[in-house]
Structures are given as C-alpha cells and as structure tokens.
Amino acid sequence: GMQVHTGGAGIDIPLLPGEQPMKRTGNRIWDATLALIQHLRDEPAVADCVVDLGAGTGIVGLACRTLGSRCVALTDLPGQLPLLRANVAAKGDAVLVSELDWRSRAQVDLLREELQ
C-alpha cells in the first residue's frame, strides 16, 4: 500500500536526496492532502482522467494513478516542475507533467490538446 509521513502542518520535501528542503508551499505535503488521499482510497472508483491543478509534490495525482486513474496530468508553475518530474520518475509511472498557469487560456488549451 501507499504510505506517506507528515508532521504538523506538513513536511518540506527536498528536490534531490541530500539537499536542504526548499521552504515553498508547493514542496509541502499538507494534512488536507493526506485526508484527500484517504478519502479517495475509500471511494469505490476514482476518475478515469485526473488533472491536478497546482500539484505541488504531485502526491494526489500519483495516488490517483495508483488507485486506477488511466490518465493523470500534474500541473503547476515552472518553478515546481523539477520536483514534479523527479517524483514521477521515482514512481516510474506514465503521468504527464505540464506547466500550467490557469489564468493563461493558451496553456489551458494546450493541456486540453495533450489530454485528448
């Protein structure tokens, strides 16, 4: 099964092993994240296609993939993409990582095309 550890308001995740964690919101696993994953685990089925907006560490989208979602896209701003890509690579799964500023119509349209 999937196991995640957290403490208090969340834990900071280093980009690479041995690095100091960056103190950024997107690098934290929040208690609400863990509650959402637990809720998804208790559901009879997850969505076939999941887009995680502002994915941060990517843990929710990766959990959806583990739970059976066929198509998963992890999206965030450019500064968060290296961590997302590293986590996807560590899991070794077919998950799309894409830059997305959801205020940008062009980026939203591009993501829509990638998912079709």
Short mmCIF file of C-alpha atoms in Angstrom, two decimals:
data_model
loop_
_atom_site.label_atom_id
_atom_site.label_comp_id
_atom_site.label_asym_id
_atom_site.label_seq_id
_atom_site.Cartn_x
_atom_site.Cartn_y
_atom_site.Cartn_z
CA GLY A 1 0.00 0.00 0.00
CA MET A 2 0.90 3.62 -0.22
CA GLN A 3 2.46 5.21 2.85
CA VAL A 4 3.16 8.90 3.43
CA HIS A 5 4.53 10.53 6.54
CA THR A 6 3.79 14.07 7.67
CA GLY A 7 4.09 16.12 10.79
CA GLY A 8 2.11 19.13 11.97
CA ALA A 9 1.22 21.46 9.12
CA GLY A 10 3.17 19.38 6.64
CA ILE A 11 6.67 18.40 5.73
CA ASP A 12 9.05 20.09 3.33
CA ILE A 13 10.31 17.90 0.52
CA PRO A 14 13.88 18.32 -0.79
CA LEU A 15 14.24 18.36 -4.58
CA LEU A 16 17.10 15.84 -4.56
CA PRO A 17 18.31 13.44 -1.86
CA GLY A 18 20.72 15.22 0.45
CA GLU A 19 19.54 18.72 -0.46
CA GLN A 20 18.05 21.05 2.07
CA PRO A 21 14.27 21.35 1.63
CA MET A 22 13.04 24.50 -0.03
CA LYS A 23 10.56 26.41 2.11
CA ARG A 24 7.86 26.71 -0.55
CA THR A 25 4.18 25.94 -0.30
CA GLY A 26 4.35 23.58 -3.28
CA ASN A 27 7.02 21.49 -1.59
CA ARG A 28 4.84 20.53 1.35
CA ILE A 29 2.54 17.61 1.95
CA TRP A 30 -0.34 19.09 3.91
CA ASP A 31 -2.66 17.28 6.31
CA ALA A 32 -5.53 18.09 3.93
CA THR A 33 -3.62 16.29 1.17
CA LEU A 34 -3.44 13.16 3.27
CA ALA A 35 -7.14 13.44 4.13
CA LEU A 36 -7.99 13.71 0.42
CA ILE A 37 -5.88 10.66 -0.43
CA GLN A 38 -7.57 8.69 2.35
CA HIS A 39 -10.98 9.76 1.02
CA LEU A 40 -10.00 8.65 -2.49
CA ARG A 41 -8.79 5.29 -1.16
CA ASP A 42 -12.20 4.76 0.44
CA GLU A 43 -14.13 5.51 -2.77
CA PRO A 44 -15.26 2.60 -4.94
CA ALA A 45 -13.62 4.17 -8.02
CA VAL A 46 -11.55 7.21 -8.93
CA ALA A 47 -11.98 9.33 -12.05
CA ASP A 48 -10.63 7.92 -15.31
CA CYS A 49 -8.79 11.17 -16.08
CA VAL A 50 -7.40 13.47 -13.36
CA VAL A 51 -5.87 16.94 -13.75
CA ASP A 52 -4.14 18.13 -10.58
CA LEU A 53 -4.02 21.94 -10.68
CA GLY A 54 -1.16 23.37 -8.64
CA ALA A 55 0.04 19.82 -7.98
CA GLY A 56 2.98 20.79 -5.75
CA THR A 57 4.67 17.48 -4.90
CA GLY A 58 2.28 15.57 -7.17
CA ILE A 59 1.26 13.16 -4.44
CA VAL A 60 -2.50 13.43 -5.03
CA GLY A 61 -2.21 12.80 -8.76
CA LEU A 62 0.23 9.95 -8.20
CA ALA A 63 -2.17 8.45 -5.66
CA CYS A 64 -4.99 8.66 -8.23
CA ARG A 65 -2.80 6.83 -10.75
CA THR A 66 -2.05 4.13 -8.16
CA LEU A 67 -5.77 3.86 -7.40
CA GLY A 68 -6.64 3.28 -11.06
CA SER A 69 -6.90 6.57 -12.95
CA ARG A 70 -5.86 5.89 -16.53
CA CYS A 71 -4.86 9.45 -17.37
CA VAL A 72 -3.16 11.79 -14.86
CA ALA A 73 -1.77 15.27 -15.52
CA LEU A 74 0.21 17.07 -12.83
CA THR A 75 0.27 20.82 -13.47
CA ASP A 76 1.99 23.72 -11.75
CA LEU A 77 4.06 26.82 -12.37
CA PRO A 78 7.57 26.45 -13.89
CA GLY A 79 9.44 26.55 -10.58
CA GLN A 80 7.60 23.46 -9.32
CA LEU A 81 8.10 21.28 -12.39
CA PRO A 82 11.55 19.85 -11.42
CA LEU A 83 10.10 18.39 -8.20
CA LEU A 84 7.05 17.04 -10.03
CA ARG A 85 9.24 15.41 -12.68
CA ALA A 86 11.53 13.92 -10.02
CA ASN A 87 8.57 12.42 -8.15
CA VAL A 88 7.05 10.99 -11.34
CA ALA A 89 10.43 9.50 -12.29
CA ALA A 90 10.81 7.99 -8.80
CA LYS A 91 7.38 6.36 -9.13
CA GLY A 92 8.19 5.19 -12.66
CA ASP A 93 4.70 5.79 -13.97
CA ALA A 94 3.13 7.24 -17.10
CA VAL A 95 2.00 10.62 -15.76
CA LEU A 96 2.01 13.89 -17.71
CA VAL A 97 3.81 16.83 -16.07
CA SER A 98 2.89 20.15 -17.61
CA GLU A 99 3.36 23.84 -16.92
CA LEU A 100 0.00 25.47 -16.31
CA ASP A 101 -0.90 28.94 -15.19
CA TRP A 102 -4.66 28.52 -15.22
CA ARG A 103 -5.05 32.25 -15.96
CA SER A 104 -3.48 31.55 -19.38
CA ARG A 105 -6.08 30.47 -21.92
CA ALA A 106 -3.30 29.31 -24.29
CA GLN A 107 -1.81 26.98 -21.64
CA VAL A 108 -5.24 25.60 -20.75
CA ASP A 109 -5.94 24.90 -24.43
CA LEU A 110 -2.54 23.23 -24.86
CA LEU A 111 -3.17 20.96 -21.87
CA ARG A 112 -6.59 20.06 -23.24
CA GLU A 113 -4.97 19.01 -26.53
CA GLU A 114 -2.31 16.94 -24.72
CA LEU A 115 -5.01 15.05 -22.82
CA GLN A 116 -7.09 14.13 -25.87
#
